[in-house]
Coordinates of C-alpha atoms and ligand atoms in Angstrom, one line a residue:
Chain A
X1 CA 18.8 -20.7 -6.2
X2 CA 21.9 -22.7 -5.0
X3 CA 22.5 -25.4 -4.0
X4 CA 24.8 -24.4 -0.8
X5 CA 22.7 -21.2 0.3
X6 CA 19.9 -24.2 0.9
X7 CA 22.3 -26.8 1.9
X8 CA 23.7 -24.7 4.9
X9 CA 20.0 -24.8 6.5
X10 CA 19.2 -28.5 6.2
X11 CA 19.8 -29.2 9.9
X12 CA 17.1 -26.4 10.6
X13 CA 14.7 -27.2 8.1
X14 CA 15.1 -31.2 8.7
X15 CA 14.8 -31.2 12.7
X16 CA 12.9 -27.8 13.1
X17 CA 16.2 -26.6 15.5
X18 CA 15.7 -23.3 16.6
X19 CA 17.3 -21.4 19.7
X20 CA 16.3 -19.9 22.6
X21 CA 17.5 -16.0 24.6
X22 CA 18.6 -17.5 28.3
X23 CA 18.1 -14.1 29.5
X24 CA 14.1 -13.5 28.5
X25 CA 13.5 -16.9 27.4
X26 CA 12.4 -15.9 24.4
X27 CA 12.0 -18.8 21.5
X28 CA 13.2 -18.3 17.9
X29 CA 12.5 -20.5 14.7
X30 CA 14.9 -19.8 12.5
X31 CA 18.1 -19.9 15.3
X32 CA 18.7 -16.1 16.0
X33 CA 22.1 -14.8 16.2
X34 CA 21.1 -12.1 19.0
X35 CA 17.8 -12.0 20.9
X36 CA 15.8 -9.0 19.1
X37 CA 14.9 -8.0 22.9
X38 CA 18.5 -8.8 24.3
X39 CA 20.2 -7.0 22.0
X40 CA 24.2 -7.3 23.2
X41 CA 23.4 -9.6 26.3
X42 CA 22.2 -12.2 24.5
X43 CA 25.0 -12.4 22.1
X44 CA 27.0 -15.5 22.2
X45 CA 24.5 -16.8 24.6
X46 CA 21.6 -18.4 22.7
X47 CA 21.4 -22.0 23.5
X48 CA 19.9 -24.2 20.1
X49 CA 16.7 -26.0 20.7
X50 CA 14.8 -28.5 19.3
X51 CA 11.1 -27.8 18.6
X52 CA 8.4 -30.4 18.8
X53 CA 6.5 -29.7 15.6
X54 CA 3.2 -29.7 17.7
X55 CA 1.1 -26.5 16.6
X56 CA -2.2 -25.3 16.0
X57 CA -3.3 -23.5 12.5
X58 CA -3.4 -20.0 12.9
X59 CA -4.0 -19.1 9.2
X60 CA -4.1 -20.9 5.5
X61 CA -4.8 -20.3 1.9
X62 CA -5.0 -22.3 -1.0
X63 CA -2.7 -21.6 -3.5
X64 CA -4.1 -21.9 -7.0
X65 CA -1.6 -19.7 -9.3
X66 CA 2.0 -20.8 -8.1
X67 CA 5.8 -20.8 -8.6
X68 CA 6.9 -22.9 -11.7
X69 CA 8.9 -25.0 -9.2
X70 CA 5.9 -26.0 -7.4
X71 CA 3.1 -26.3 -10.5
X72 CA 2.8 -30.6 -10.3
X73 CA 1.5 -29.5 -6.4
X74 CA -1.1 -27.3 -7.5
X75 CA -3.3 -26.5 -6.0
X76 CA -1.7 -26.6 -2.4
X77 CA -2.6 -25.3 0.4
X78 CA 0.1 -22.7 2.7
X79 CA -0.5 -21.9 6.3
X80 CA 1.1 -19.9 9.5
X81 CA 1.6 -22.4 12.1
X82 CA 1.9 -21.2 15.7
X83 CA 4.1 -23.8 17.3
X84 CA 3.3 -24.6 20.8
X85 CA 6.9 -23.2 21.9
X86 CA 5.2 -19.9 20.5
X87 CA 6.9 -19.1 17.2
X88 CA 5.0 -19.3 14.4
X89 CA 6.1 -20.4 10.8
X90 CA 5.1 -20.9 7.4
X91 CA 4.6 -23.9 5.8
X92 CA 2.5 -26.2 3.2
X93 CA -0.5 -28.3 5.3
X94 CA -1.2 -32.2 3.6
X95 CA -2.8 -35.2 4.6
X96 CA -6.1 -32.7 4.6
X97 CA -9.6 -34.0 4.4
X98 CA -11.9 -30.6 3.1
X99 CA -10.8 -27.5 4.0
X100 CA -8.3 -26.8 6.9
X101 CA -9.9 -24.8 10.2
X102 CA -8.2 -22.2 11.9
X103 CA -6.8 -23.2 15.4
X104 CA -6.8 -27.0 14.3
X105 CA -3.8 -28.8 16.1
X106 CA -1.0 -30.0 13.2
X107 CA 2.0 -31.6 13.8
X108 CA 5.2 -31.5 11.1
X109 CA 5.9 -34.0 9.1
X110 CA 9.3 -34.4 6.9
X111 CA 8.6 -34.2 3.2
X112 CA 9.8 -33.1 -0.3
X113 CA 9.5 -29.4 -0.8
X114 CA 10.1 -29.4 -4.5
X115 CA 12.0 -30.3 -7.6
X116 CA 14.7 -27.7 -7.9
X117 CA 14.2 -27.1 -11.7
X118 CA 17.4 -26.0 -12.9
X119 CA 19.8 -28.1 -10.7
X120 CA 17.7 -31.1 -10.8
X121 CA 18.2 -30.7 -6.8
X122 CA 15.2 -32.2 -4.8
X123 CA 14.6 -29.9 -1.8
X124 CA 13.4 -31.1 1.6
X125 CA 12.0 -29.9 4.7
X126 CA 9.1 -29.6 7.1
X127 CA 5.2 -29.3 6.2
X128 CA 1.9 -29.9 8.3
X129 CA -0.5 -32.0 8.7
X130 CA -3.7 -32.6 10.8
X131 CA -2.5 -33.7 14.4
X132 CA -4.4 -36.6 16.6
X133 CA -6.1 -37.9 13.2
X134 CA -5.8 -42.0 13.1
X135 CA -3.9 -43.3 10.1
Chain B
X1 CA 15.4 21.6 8.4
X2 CA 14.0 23.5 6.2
X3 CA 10.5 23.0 4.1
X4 CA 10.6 21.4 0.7
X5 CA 7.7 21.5 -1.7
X6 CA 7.0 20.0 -5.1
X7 CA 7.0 21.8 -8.0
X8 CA 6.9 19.1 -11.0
X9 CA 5.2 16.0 -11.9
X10 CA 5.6 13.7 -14.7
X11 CA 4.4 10.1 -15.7
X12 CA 4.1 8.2 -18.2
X13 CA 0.7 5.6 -19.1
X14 CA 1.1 2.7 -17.0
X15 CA 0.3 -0.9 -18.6
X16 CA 1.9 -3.5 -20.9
X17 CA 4.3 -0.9 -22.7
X18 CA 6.0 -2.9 -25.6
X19 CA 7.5 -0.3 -27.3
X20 CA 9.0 1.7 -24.3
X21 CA 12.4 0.7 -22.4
X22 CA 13.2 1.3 -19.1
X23 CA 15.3 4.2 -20.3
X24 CA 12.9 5.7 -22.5
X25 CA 10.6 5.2 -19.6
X26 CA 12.5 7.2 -16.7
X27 CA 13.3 10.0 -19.3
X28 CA 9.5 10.4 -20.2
X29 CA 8.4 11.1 -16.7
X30 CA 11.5 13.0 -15.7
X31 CA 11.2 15.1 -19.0
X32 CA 7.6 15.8 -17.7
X33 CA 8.0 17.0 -14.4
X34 CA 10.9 19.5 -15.8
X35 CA 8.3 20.7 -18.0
X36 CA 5.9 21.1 -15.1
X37 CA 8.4 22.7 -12.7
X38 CA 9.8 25.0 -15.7
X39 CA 12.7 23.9 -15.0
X40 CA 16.1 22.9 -17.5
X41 CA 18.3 20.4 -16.5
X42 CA 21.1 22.3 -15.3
X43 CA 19.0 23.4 -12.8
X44 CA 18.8 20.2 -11.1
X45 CA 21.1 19.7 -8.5
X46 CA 21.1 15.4 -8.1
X47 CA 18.7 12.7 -9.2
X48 CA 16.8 9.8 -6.5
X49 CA 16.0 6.7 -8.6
X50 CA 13.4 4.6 -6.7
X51 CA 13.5 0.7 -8.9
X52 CA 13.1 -2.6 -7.5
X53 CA 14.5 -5.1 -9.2
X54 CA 16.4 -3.9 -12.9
X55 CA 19.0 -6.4 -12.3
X56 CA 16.6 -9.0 -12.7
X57 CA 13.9 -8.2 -14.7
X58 CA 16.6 -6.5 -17.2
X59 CA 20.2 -7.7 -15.8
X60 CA 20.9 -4.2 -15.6
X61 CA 22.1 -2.4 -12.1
X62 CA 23.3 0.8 -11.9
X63 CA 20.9 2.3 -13.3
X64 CA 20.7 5.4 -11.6
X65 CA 24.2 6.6 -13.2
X66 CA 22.4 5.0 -16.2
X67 CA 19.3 7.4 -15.9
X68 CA 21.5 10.4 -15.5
X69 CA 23.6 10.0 -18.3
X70 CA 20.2 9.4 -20.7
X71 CA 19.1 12.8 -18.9
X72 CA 22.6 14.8 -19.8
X73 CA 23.1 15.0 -16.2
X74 CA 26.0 13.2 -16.1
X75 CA 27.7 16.1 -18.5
X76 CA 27.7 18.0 -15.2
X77 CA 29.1 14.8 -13.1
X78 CA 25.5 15.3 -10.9
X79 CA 25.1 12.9 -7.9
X80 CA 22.6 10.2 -9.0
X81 CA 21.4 7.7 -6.2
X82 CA 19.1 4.6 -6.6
X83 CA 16.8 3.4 -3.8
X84 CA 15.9 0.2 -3.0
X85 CA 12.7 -1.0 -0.6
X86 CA 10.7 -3.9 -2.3
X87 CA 7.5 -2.2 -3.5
X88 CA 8.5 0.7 -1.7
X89 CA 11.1 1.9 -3.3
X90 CA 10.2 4.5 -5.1
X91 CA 8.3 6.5 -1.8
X92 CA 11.4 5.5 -0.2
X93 CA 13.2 7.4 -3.1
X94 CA 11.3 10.5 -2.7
X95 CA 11.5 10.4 1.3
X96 CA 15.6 10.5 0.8
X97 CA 15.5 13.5 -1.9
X98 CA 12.8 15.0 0.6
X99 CA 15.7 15.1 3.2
X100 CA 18.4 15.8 1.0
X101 CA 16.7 19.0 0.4
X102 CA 15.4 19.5 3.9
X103 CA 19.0 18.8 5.0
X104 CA 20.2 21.4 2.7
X105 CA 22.7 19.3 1.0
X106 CA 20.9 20.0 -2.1
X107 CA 18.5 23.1 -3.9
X108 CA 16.4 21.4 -6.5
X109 CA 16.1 17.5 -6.9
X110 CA 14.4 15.6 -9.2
X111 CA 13.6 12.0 -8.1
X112 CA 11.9 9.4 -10.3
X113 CA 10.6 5.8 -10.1
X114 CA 10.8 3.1 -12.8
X115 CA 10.1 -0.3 -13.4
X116 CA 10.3 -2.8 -16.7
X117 CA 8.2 -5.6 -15.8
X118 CA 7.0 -6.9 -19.4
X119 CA 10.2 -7.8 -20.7
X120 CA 9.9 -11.1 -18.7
X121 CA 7.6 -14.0 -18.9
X122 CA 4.7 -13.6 -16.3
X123 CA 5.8 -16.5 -14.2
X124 CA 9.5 -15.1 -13.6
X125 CA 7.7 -11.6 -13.6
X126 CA 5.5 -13.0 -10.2
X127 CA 9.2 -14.8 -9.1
X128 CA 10.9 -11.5 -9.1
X129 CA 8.4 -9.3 -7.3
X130 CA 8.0 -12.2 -4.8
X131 CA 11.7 -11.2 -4.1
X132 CA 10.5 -8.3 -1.4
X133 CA 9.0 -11.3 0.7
X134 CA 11.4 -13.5 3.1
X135 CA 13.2 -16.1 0.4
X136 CA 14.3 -18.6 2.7
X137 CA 11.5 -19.3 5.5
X138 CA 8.6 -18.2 3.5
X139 CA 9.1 -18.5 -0.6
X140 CA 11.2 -21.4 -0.5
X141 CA 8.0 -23.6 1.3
X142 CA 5.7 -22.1 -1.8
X143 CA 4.3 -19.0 -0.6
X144 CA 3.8 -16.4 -2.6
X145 CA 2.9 -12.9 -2.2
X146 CA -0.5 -13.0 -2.7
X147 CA -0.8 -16.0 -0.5
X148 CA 0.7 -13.9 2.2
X149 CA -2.1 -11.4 1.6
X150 CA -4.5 -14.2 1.4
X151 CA -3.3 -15.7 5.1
X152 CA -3.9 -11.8 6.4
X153 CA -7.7 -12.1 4.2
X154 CA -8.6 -14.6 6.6
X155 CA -7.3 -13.3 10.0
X156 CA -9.1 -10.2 9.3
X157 CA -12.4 -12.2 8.1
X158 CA -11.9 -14.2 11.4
X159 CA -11.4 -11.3 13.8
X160 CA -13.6 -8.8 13.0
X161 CA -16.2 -10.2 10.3
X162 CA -14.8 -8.6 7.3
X163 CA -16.7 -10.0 4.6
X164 CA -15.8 -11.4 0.7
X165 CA -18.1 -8.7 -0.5
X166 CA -16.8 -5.6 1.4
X167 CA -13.3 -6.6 0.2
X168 CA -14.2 -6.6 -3.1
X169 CA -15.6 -2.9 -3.0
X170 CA -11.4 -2.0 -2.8
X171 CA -11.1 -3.1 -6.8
X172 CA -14.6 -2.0 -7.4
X173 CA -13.7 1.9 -6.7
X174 CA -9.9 1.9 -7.6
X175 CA -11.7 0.8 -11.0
X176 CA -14.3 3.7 -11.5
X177 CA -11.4 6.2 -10.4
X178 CA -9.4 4.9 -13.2
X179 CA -11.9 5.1 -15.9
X180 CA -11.7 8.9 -15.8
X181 CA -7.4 8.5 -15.6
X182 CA -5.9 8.4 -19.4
X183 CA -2.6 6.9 -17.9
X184 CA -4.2 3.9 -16.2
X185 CA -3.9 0.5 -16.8
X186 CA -7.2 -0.8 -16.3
X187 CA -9.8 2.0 -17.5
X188 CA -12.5 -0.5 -17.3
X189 CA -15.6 -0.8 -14.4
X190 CA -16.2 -4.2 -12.7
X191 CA -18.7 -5.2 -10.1
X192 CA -18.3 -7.2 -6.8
X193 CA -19.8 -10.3 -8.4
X194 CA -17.1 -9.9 -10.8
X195 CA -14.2 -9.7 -8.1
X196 CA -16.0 -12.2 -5.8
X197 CA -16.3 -14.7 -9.3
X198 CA -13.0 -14.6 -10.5
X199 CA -10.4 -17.4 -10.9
X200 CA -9.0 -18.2 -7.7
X201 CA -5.2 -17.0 -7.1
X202 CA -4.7 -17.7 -3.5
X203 CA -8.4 -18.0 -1.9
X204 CA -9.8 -15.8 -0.9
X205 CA -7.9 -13.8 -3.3
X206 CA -9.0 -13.7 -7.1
X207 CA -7.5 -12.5 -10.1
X208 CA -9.6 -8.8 -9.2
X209 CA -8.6 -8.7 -5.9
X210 CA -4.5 -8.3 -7.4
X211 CA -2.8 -5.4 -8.7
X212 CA -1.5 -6.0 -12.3
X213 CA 2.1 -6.1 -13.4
X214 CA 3.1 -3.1 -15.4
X215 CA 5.6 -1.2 -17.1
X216 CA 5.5 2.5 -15.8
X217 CA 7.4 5.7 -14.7
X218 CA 6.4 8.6 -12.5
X219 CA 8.9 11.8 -11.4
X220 CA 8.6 14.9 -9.3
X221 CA 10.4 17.8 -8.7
X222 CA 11.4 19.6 -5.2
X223 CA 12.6 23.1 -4.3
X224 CA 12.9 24.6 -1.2
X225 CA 9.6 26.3 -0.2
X226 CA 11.0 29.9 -0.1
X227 CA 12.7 28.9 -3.6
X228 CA 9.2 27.0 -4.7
X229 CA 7.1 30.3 -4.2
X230 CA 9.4 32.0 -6.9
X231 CA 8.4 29.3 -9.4
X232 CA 5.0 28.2 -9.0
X233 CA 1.6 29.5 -8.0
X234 CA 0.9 26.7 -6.3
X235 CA 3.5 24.7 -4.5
X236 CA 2.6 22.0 -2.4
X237 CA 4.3 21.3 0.6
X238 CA 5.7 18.1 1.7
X239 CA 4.0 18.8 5.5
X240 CA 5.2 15.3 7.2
X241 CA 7.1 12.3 6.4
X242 CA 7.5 8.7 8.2
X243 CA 9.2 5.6 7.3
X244 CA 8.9 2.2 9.3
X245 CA 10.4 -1.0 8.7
X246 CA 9.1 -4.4 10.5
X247 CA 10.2 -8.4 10.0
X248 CA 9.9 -9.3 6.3
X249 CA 8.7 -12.7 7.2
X250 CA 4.9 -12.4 7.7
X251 CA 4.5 -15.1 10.4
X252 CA 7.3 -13.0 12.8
X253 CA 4.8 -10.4 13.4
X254 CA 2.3 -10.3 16.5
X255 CA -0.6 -9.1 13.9
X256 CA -1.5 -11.0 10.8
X257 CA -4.8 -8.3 10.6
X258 CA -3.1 -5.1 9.8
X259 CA 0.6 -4.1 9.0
X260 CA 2.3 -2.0 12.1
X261 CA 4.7 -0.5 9.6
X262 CA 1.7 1.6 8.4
X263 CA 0.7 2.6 11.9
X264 CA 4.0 3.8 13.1
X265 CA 5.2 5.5 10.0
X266 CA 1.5 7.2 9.6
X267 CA 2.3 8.6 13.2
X268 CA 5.6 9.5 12.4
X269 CA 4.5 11.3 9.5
X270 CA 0.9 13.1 11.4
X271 CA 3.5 14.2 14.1
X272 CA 6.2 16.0 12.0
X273 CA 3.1 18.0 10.1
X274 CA 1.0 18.3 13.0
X275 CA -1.8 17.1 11.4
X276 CA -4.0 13.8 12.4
X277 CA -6.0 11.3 10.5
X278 CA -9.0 13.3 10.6
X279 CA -7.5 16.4 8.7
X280 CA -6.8 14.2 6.0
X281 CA -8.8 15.1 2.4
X282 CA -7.4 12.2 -0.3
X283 CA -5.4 9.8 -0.3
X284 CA -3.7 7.3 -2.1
X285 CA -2.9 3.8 -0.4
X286 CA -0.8 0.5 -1.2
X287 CA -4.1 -1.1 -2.8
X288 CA -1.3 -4.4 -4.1
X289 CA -4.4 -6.8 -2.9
X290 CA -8.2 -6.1 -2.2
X291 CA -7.3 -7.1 1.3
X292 CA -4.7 -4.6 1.3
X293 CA -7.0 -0.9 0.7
X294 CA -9.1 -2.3 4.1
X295 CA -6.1 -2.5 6.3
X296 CA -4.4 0.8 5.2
X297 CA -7.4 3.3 6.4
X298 CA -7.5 1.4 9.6
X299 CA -3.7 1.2 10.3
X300 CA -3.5 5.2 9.1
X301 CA -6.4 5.8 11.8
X302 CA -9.3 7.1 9.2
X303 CA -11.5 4.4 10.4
X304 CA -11.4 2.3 13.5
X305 CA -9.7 -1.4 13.6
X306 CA -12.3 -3.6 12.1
X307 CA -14.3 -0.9 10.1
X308 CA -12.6 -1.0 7.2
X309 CA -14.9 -3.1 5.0
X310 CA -18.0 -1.4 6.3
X311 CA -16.5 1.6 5.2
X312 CA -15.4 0.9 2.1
X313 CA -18.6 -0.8 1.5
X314 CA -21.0 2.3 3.0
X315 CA -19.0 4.3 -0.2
X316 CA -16.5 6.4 2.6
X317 CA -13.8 6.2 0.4
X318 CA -15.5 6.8 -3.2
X319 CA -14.7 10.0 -5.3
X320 CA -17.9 11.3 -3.5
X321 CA -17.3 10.1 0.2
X322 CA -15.6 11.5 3.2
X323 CA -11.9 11.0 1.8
X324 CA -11.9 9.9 -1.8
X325 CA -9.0 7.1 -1.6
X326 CA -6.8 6.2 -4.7
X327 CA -8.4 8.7 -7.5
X328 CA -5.8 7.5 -9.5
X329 CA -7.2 4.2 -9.5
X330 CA -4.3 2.8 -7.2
X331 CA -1.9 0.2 -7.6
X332 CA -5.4 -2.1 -9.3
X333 CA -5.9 0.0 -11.8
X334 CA -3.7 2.8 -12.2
X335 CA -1.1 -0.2 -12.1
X336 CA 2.0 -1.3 -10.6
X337 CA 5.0 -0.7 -11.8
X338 CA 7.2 -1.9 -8.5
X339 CA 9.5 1.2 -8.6
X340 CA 7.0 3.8 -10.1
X341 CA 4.6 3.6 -7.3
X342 CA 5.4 5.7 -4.3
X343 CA 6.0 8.2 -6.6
X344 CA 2.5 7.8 -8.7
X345 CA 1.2 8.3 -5.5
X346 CA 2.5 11.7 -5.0
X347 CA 1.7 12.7 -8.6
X348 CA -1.9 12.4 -8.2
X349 CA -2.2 13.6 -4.5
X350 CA -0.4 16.8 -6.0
X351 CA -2.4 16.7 -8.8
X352 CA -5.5 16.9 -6.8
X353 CA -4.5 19.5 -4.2
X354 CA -3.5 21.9 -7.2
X355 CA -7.1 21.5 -8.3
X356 CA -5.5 20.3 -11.8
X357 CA -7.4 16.5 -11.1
X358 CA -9.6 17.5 -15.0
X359 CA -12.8 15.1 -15.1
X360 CA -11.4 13.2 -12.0
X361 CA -10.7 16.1 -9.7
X362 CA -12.5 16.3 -6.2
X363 CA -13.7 19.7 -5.1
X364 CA -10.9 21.8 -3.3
X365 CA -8.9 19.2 -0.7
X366 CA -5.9 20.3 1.1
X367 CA -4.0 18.1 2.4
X368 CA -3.6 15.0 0.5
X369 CA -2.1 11.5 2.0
X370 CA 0.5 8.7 0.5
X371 CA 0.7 5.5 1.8
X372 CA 3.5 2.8 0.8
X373 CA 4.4 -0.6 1.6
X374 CA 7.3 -3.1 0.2
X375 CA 6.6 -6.7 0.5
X376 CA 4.1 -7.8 3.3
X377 CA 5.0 -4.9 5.3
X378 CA 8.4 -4.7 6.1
X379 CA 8.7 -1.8 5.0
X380 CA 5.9 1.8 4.9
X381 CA 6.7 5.1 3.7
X382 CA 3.8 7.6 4.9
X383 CA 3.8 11.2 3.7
X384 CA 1.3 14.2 4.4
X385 CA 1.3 16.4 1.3
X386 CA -0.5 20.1 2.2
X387 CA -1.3 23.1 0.1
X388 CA 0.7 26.1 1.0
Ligands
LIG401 ZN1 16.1 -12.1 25.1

């Protein structure tokens, strides 16, 4: 893929910025451009908001058979977070000990996503990891 | 709107077709369901093309116009239109030549579903068909699409106690269907220790709970009813139809345990024939992961939410049970060939409800079911199929 279709989302993907509907409250992650509730109302309206990567684990899997980009990671393990703004996302969880539990807390952490193989472009972004663990 | 029935069906074998282009593919099938329906080609009056991804898995778009002149179609300047829906592109396909027909915009149609999968390595092959899943917020972290299926797996074992075993009953039966299906990709038997032992894809997920990749075509034929009782002895009916879409990024949906696509285009679908879930005789469902065969009969309402994997387990769904599901052998077995399968699905519940099933047929049902999804559910194409 390119580089500048990745590029234009580094903000989001660095600092987990979403936004938010003023008129439902309704919070997105990815930044909406209209409220999906809102419809009209809520266009031009949405006010960008920063989320606190604090979430709890509402599903995984470990990912044994992967993309080329990501085969020095295998195997790795993928989850749906639910962030405790309410929107959930998708991401890698590290920094594991055994096998994840669904409804653990996880907090993001910023790390590399992969080796982009045909640019040579290192990708970043957000992952999980276990939340309240001493290290 | 008027009614439509079927009256041709064509495939070709579905599997690792090295000799056979995407061309000589789409013309096999199409060539077959003329031959079914009777029909020559200037009797057509346009041409639905239901493909995924040609552009990448062959660099080649417009393929529809491309299809059409291969058919001598274009020697008439026919209207030739390609559908695109992930997965469900070819049941997406059929639903628009449905209309076109209903609509009365055209007399007889012939739509088709292709898809050249082989031509690629396996890696890029997985890459591609990941391409129906959100890019940005979901492959670009390192999911893939069985790993999507897998995070849904797990919300399903954790909310209503589905079990490793009872999943892997959905392989088990798609593969003694297709053992009696000549066109099938798979035409072997395996057990449940054999699904539940298999290399790890995306745990829970094994290598036996996934569909294959495949090269494949399928095509029907439809007529107006009034024009279809001229031709055919038995024409089957195209009784309801429903399409839904929903967010293609999994984690944006309120339900990881079902897909509501299914739910509200199975309604849709029930309502516009006036049938329900319990009229229902066969059916063939999206079957892309184990997983996958559990959720469709309980988000098409033949079992409650949650009894899915008893049922399949208890043998409800077997050529013998209450409603025999995926005789072809489904998207496991039968195979997947992204653009071919909608439309495989309608071949066989037409096959069935014409009584012309051979060794695989089941006693006399009528009114058959397909169910369709394109990536993790952002898109469902439902149809109800009856006997006239
Ligand atoms: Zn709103």
């Amino acid at each position: 893929m390119g580089v500048a279709r990745f590029w234009r989302d580094h903000r989001i993907r660095y600092q987990l910025i979403g936004n938010a509907c003023p008129i439902c409250g309704n919070r997105y992650f990815p930044p909406r451009e209209l409220c999906p509730d809102c419809h009209r109302e809520s266009i031009g309206k949405m006010q960008e908001m920063q989320f606190s990567g604090k979430g709890a684990l509402y599903s995984y899997t470990v990912v044994h058979e992967t993309p080329d980009d990501f085969s020095d990671q295998r195997p790795y393990v993928m989850g749906i977070v639910e962030l405790e703004e309410g929107p959930r996302i998708t991401a890698q969880i590290v920094e594991l000990e055994g096998e994840p539990v669904i409804g653990m807390p996880v907090e993001m952490v910023f790390r590399k996503i992969r080796e982009e193989s045909a640019e040579g472009v290192i990708q970043y972004g957000y992952k999980f990891r276990p939340a309240g663990v001493k290290r | 709107m008027r009614k439509v029935a079927v009256v041709g069906i064509g495939m070709t074998p579905f599997g690792e077709l090295w000799d056979m282009s995407l061309r000589s593919l789409g013309i096999e099938a199409g060539l077959n369901a003329m031959v079914d329906a009777g029909l020559s080609s200037d009797e057509i009056d346009a041409l639905y093309v239901g493909n995924m991804s040609s552009g990448r898995f062959l660099g080649q778009e417009h393929i529809a116009a491309m299809i059409s002149d291969q058919a001598g179609f274009t020697r008439r300047n026919l209207p030739a239109i390609r559908v695109e829906a992930g997965e469900a592109s070819g049941a997406l396909a059929f639903r628009e030549a449905f209309l076109s027909v209903a609509a009365e915009i055209h007399d007889v149609v012939i739509v088709g579903g292709a898809e050249k999968m082989t031509d690629v390595s396996d890696a890029m092959a997985q890459e591609i068909f990941a391409a129906s899943v959100d890019q940005e917020w979901e492959s670009f972290f390192g999911a893939t699409v069985p790993s999507l299926y897998a995070m849904m797996a797990r919300r399903h074992m954790l909310e209503y106690g589905t079990t490793r075993e009872q999943m892997a009953e959905v392989p088990v039966n798609g593969h003694r269907n297709a053992a009696k299906n000549p066109n099938a990709h798979f035409r072997n038997q395996i057990t449940v220790d054999a699904v539940i032992g298999s290399g790890p894809v995306a745990t829970p997920l094994g290598v036996l709970d996934c569909a294959p990749v495949s090269d494949g075509a399928s095509a029907v034929v439809l007529a107006p009813l009034e024009i279809a009782k001229r031709m055919t002895d038995r024409p089957v009916m195209i009784a309801g139809s429903g399409t839904a879409t929903d967010s293609i990024s999994l984690h944006h949906r309120k339900t990881l345990s079902g897909i509501p696509a299914t739910t509200i285009a199975s309604r849709l679908a029930y309502k516009r024939s006036g049938l329900s879930a319990k009229h229902i005789d066969i059916a063939e469902v999206h079957d892309n992961y184990s997983i996958s065969g559990i959720m469709a009969v309980e988000d098409l309402g033949f079992v409650p939410r949650g009894q899915g994997g008893p049922a399949f387990q208890e043998g409800r769904f077997s050529a013998d049970g209450e409603i025999p599901i995926n005789l072809s052998g489904g998207l496991k077995a039968q195979g997947q060939p992204l653009g071919a399968i909608g439309i495989a699905q309608v071949v066989e519940v037409v096959r069935q409800l014409r009584g012309e099933g051979g060794e695989r047929q089941v006693g006399n049902p009528e009114v058959g079911l397909t169910q369709c999804v394109g990536g993790t559910g952002g898109t469902c194409v439902v149809h109800v199929l009856k006997v006239v």
